[in-house]
Tab-separated table of C-alpha atoms and ligand atoms in Angstrom:
chain	number	residue	atom	x	y	z
A	19	MET	CA	68.362	83.799	159.849
A	20	LYS	CA	64.905	83.820	158.139
A	21	ILE	CA	64.206	81.037	155.707
A	22	LEU	CA	61.189	81.318	153.590
A	23	GLY	CA	59.838	78.186	151.804
A	24	ILE	CA	57.390	78.935	148.962
A	25	TRP	CA	55.454	75.884	147.868
A	26	GLY	CA	53.734	75.911	144.588
A	27	SER	CA	51.993	72.549	144.161
A	28	PRO	CA	48.152	72.144	144.234
A	29	ARG	CA	48.614	68.716	145.820
A	30	LYS	CA	48.840	68.682	149.583
A	31	GLY	CA	51.048	65.993	150.914
A	32	GLY	CA	52.607	65.625	147.476
A	33	ASN	CA	56.153	65.244	146.518
A	34	SER	CA	57.377	68.920	146.542
A	35	ASP	CA	55.471	69.292	149.795
A	36	VAL	CA	57.357	66.486	151.479
A	37	LEU	CA	60.661	67.730	149.996
A	38	LEU	CA	60.202	71.303	151.159
A	39	ASP	CA	59.123	70.125	154.598
A	40	ALA	CA	62.312	68.010	154.888
A	41	PHE	CA	64.263	71.094	153.925
A	42	LEU	CA	62.502	73.330	156.373
A	43	LYS	CA	62.813	70.674	159.102
A	44	GLY	CA	66.586	70.808	158.761
A	45	ALA	CA	66.491	74.588	158.591
A	46	ALA	CA	64.477	74.697	161.915
A	47	GLN	CA	66.867	72.273	163.475
A	48	GLY	CA	69.754	74.541	162.434
A	49	GLY	CA	68.116	77.395	164.344
A	50	ALA	CA	66.481	79.282	161.453
A	51	ASP	CA	63.260	81.187	161.690
A	52	VAL	CA	61.222	79.206	159.167
A	53	GLU	CA	58.175	80.092	157.338
A	54	LYS	CA	56.204	77.992	154.701
A	55	VAL	CA	53.942	79.790	152.222
A	56	ALA	CA	51.417	77.468	150.391
A	57	LEU	CA	50.572	79.200	147.221
A	58	ARG	CA	47.546	76.866	146.728
A	59	GLU	CA	45.947	78.690	149.689
A	60	LEU	CA	46.523	82.162	148.200
A	61	LYS	CA	44.725	84.214	145.539
A	62	ILE	CA	47.475	85.545	143.288
A	63	THR	CA	46.274	87.157	140.087
A	64	PRO	CA	48.540	86.656	137.193
A	65	CYS	CA	50.503	89.768	136.151
A	66	LEU	CA	48.347	92.123	134.188
A	67	GLU	CA	51.187	93.804	132.304
A	68	ILE	CA	50.108	97.367	132.998
A	69	TYR	CA	53.566	98.473	133.998
A	70	HIS	CA	52.457	100.363	137.073
A	71	CYS	CA	55.532	98.921	138.866
A	72	PHE	CA	57.835	100.782	136.426
A	73	LYS	CA	56.686	104.049	138.064
A	74	ASP	CA	57.195	103.239	141.666
A	75	GLY	CA	58.156	99.484	142.104
A	76	THR	CA	54.731	98.543	143.497
A	77	CYS	CA	51.966	96.394	142.149
A	78	PRO	CA	48.461	97.898	142.350
A	79	ILE	CA	46.762	94.403	142.362
A	80	LYS	CA	45.455	94.022	145.877
A	81	ASP	CA	45.527	90.403	146.495
A	82	ASP	CA	47.543	87.876	148.488
A	83	MET	CA	50.846	88.786	146.731
A	84	GLN	CA	51.102	91.896	148.639
A	85	PRO	CA	52.314	90.418	151.957
A	86	LEU	CA	54.656	88.129	149.979
A	87	TYR	CA	56.536	91.117	148.558
A	88	GLU	CA	57.718	91.998	151.934
A	89	LYS	CA	58.596	88.398	152.929
A	90	LEU	CA	60.723	88.123	149.790
A	91	LEU	CA	62.666	91.237	150.869
A	92	VAL	CA	63.480	90.249	154.408
A	93	ALA	CA	64.235	86.343	153.923
A	94	ASP	CA	67.905	85.431	154.090
A	95	VAL	CA	67.114	82.260	152.176
A	96	VAL	CA	64.228	81.690	149.681
A	97	ALA	CA	63.442	78.139	148.937
A	98	LEU	CA	61.108	77.697	145.918
A	99	ALA	CA	59.407	74.265	145.700
A	100	SER	CA	57.397	73.252	142.702
A	101	PRO	CA	56.385	70.173	140.785
A	102	ILE	CA	57.164	70.160	137.049
A	103	PHE	CA	54.068	70.588	135.015
A	104	PHE	CA	54.605	70.443	131.190
A	105	TYR	CA	58.372	70.985	131.662
A	106	GLY	CA	58.073	74.209	133.736
A	107	VAL	CA	56.977	75.164	137.192
A	108	SER	CA	53.257	74.997	138.107
A	109	ALA	CA	50.896	77.697	137.207
A	110	GLN	CA	50.544	78.673	140.902
A	111	THR	CA	54.374	79.175	141.092
A	112	LYS	CA	54.660	81.064	137.828
A	113	ALA	CA	51.924	83.537	138.744
A	114	MET	CA	53.774	84.345	141.901
A	115	ILE	CA	57.091	84.683	139.988
A	116	ASP	CA	55.597	86.885	137.317
A	117	ARG	CA	54.289	89.263	139.997
A	118	THR	CA	57.841	89.760	141.205
A	119	GLN	CA	58.211	91.930	138.146
A	120	ALA	CA	57.574	94.652	140.697
A	121	HIS	CA	60.759	93.730	142.530
A	122	TRP	CA	62.592	93.484	139.182
A	123	SER	CA	61.461	96.813	138.349
A	124	LYS	CA	62.725	98.236	141.716
A	125	ARG	CA	66.127	96.817	140.865
A	126	TYR	CA	66.493	97.340	137.186
A	127	VAL	CA	64.186	100.266	136.234
A	128	LEU	CA	64.161	102.459	139.232
A	129	LYS	CA	67.629	101.260	140.507
A	130	GLN	CA	66.433	101.381	144.041
A	131	ASP	CA	68.434	99.884	146.916
A	132	PHE	CA	67.499	96.346	147.353
A	133	PRO	CA	68.627	93.580	149.808
A	134	GLY	CA	71.035	90.820	148.650
A	135	PRO	CA	72.875	89.242	146.960
A	136	GLU	CA	74.377	87.558	150.053
A	137	ARG	CA	70.965	86.155	150.408
A	138	GLN	CA	70.483	82.662	148.909
A	139	GLY	CA	67.873	80.941	146.758
A	140	VAL	CA	67.195	77.292	146.550
A	141	LEU	CA	65.120	75.357	143.989
A	142	LEU	CA	63.355	72.210	144.948
A	143	CYS	CA	61.556	70.435	142.109
A	144	THR	CA	59.986	67.077	141.590
A	145	GLY	CA	58.949	65.445	138.287
A	146	ALA	CA	57.528	62.050	137.173
A	147	THR	CA	59.784	61.177	134.297
A	148	LYS	CA	63.578	60.938	134.048
A	149	GLY	CA	64.464	62.885	130.958
A	150	LYS	CA	67.657	64.746	130.730
A	151	TYR	CA	65.925	68.104	130.022
A	152	LEU	CA	63.206	67.653	132.662
A	153	PHE	CA	64.361	70.564	134.748
A	154	VAL	CA	65.743	72.953	132.202
A	155	GLY	CA	62.597	75.157	132.115
A	156	ALA	CA	62.232	75.249	135.832
A	157	ARG	CA	65.852	76.125	136.425
A	158	PHE	CA	65.908	79.006	133.978
A	159	THR	CA	62.633	80.320	135.472
A	160	ALA	CA	64.274	80.015	138.955
A	161	LYS	CA	67.446	81.725	137.804
A	162	TYR	CA	65.507	84.836	136.667
A	163	PHE	CA	63.191	84.771	139.676
A	164	PHE	CA	66.101	84.645	142.108
A	165	ASP	CA	67.748	87.554	140.118
A	166	ALA	CA	64.566	89.621	140.271
A	167	ILE	CA	64.611	89.392	144.077
A	168	ASN	CA	68.475	89.638	144.263
A	169	VAL	CA	69.183	86.267	145.887
A	170	THR	CA	72.031	84.204	144.670
A	171	TYR	CA	70.961	80.953	143.073
A	172	ALA	CA	72.780	78.782	145.563
A	173	ALA	CA	71.503	75.245	145.590
A	174	GLU	CA	68.916	72.915	144.121
A	175	ILE	CA	67.523	69.515	144.733
A	176	LEU	CA	65.854	68.075	141.608
A	177	VAL	CA	64.028	64.810	141.958
A	178	ARG	CA	63.181	62.596	138.979
A	179	GLY	CA	60.927	59.598	138.738
A	180	VAL	CA	58.337	60.575	141.450
A	181	ASP	CA	54.745	60.684	140.365
A	182	GLU	CA	52.268	59.165	142.973
A	183	LYS	CA	51.522	61.379	145.908
A	184	GLY	CA	54.268	60.624	148.476
A	185	ALA	CA	56.448	58.620	146.142
A	186	ILE	CA	59.396	60.749	147.203
A	187	LEU	CA	59.185	58.954	150.657
A	188	GLY	CA	60.723	55.997	148.755
A	189	GLN	CA	63.879	58.157	148.425
A	190	PRO	CA	64.879	58.684	152.017
A	191	GLU	CA	68.471	59.740	150.860
A	192	VAL	CA	67.017	62.668	148.935
A	193	LEU	CA	64.974	63.820	151.980
A	194	ALA	CA	68.078	63.469	154.118
A	195	ARG	CA	69.987	65.690	151.609
A	196	ALA	CA	67.138	68.256	151.823
A	197	GLU	CA	67.281	68.313	155.562
A	198	ASP	CA	71.085	68.598	155.451
A	199	LEU	CA	70.917	71.602	153.013
A	200	GLY	CA	68.353	73.365	155.246
A	201	ARG	CA	70.477	72.831	158.311
A	202	ARG	CA	73.582	74.026	156.602
A	203	LEU	CA	71.929	77.122	155.184
A	204	ALA	CA	70.491	77.865	158.661
A	205	GLY	CA	74.017	77.754	159.892
A	206	GLY	CA	75.126	80.519	157.475
A	207	GLU	CA	77.015	78.217	154.953
A	208	LYS	CA	77.264	79.715	151.521
A	209	PHE	CA	76.637	77.619	148.354
A	210	GLY	CA	76.664	78.319	144.550
A	211	PRO	CA	76.238	80.478	142.558
A	212	ILE	CA	74.751	77.902	140.185
A	213	LYS	CA	75.529	78.852	136.620
A	214	LEU	CA	73.274	77.572	133.793
A	215	LYS	CA	74.451	76.720	130.343
A	216	PRO	CA	72.352	78.486	127.733
A	217	LEU	CA	70.606	76.172	125.350
A	218	ALA	CA	70.561	77.145	121.732
A	219	VAL	CA	67.323	76.590	119.801
B	303	LIG	C1	49.431	69.071	134.904
B	303	LIG	C2	50.560	68.119	135.216
B	303	LIG	C3	51.605	68.275	134.331
B	303	LIG	C4	52.724	67.435	134.493
B	303	LIG	N1	53.819	67.575	133.660
B	303	LIG	C5	54.943	66.759	133.876
B	303	LIG	C6	56.069	66.929	133.049
B	303	LIG	O1	56.051	67.633	131.998
B	303	LIG	N2	57.126	66.060	133.210
B	303	LIG	C7	57.130	65.252	134.216
B	303	LIG	O2	58.017	64.461	134.468
B	303	LIG	N3	56.043	65.130	135.158
B	303	LIG	C8	54.954	65.885	135.014
B	303	LIG	N4	53.889	65.814	135.825
B	303	LIG	C9	54.011	64.917	137.039
B	303	LIG	C10	54.436	65.734	138.297
B	303	LIG	O3	55.550	66.593	138.065
B	303	LIG	C11	54.972	64.685	139.403
B	303	LIG	O4	53.844	63.914	139.807
B	303	LIG	C12	55.414	65.492	140.687
B	303	LIG	O5	56.025	64.611	141.439
B	303	LIG	C13	54.232	66.180	141.356
B	303	LIG	O6	54.739	66.832	142.525
B	303	LIG	P1	53.645	67.299	143.647
B	303	LIG	O7	53.126	65.956	144.290
B	303	LIG	O8	54.392	68.120	144.610
B	303	LIG	O9	52.570	68.049	142.954
B	303	LIG	C14	52.837	66.610	135.678
B	303	LIG	C15	51.653	66.490	136.470
B	303	LIG	C16	50.533	67.312	136.279
B	303	LIG	C17	49.373	67.230	137.282
């Protein structure tokens, strides 16, 4: 069981970092082979929209996204951790997601065989405020990211009201929930699928 954690905050030791670490700690305790990818340490160019991927499902931009494409294919569980920035995921997270257009193209344009959908996706998000719609943008982005890489949107932990670095440590019950989720996914438990209600505008 391979569990891949993708962490999209620029702030080391911040809230999504702590949350993902709790999740991965549980996953490791549950026996999974765990890997954490810190997007802040990678150079990932935003999608250039040249549609090369429509031809063969690959992206010609030679940067740190290339090894991630393979990791996204072989993971049994993909956990995406991001802070909320302006009601969406962080720019680091979004750049990585946009580049998975190459995987989307393999699935939907070229109709190639693709692993999944028994694989599972988890969204872990932290935000400062407490508004009802705080996670709407991130959840929709996650839904279509998970679809592009053919993992089922299985579970999510969305944490409101955490702003200062490490504020999430004041919510030990949330961290225990993240650990438990990691442990259960490592054990092969199935969750979801999470269905989102469309929002009319
Ligand atoms: C550029 C920026 C934009 C933000 N936008 C929002 C926002 O729209 N809503 C909100 O509740 N918090 C917002 N925040 C606060 C962060 O979501 C919050 O501090 C979060 O816990 C940070 O997680 P991290 O420590 O993992 O980076 C923003 C913070 C920054 C730096």
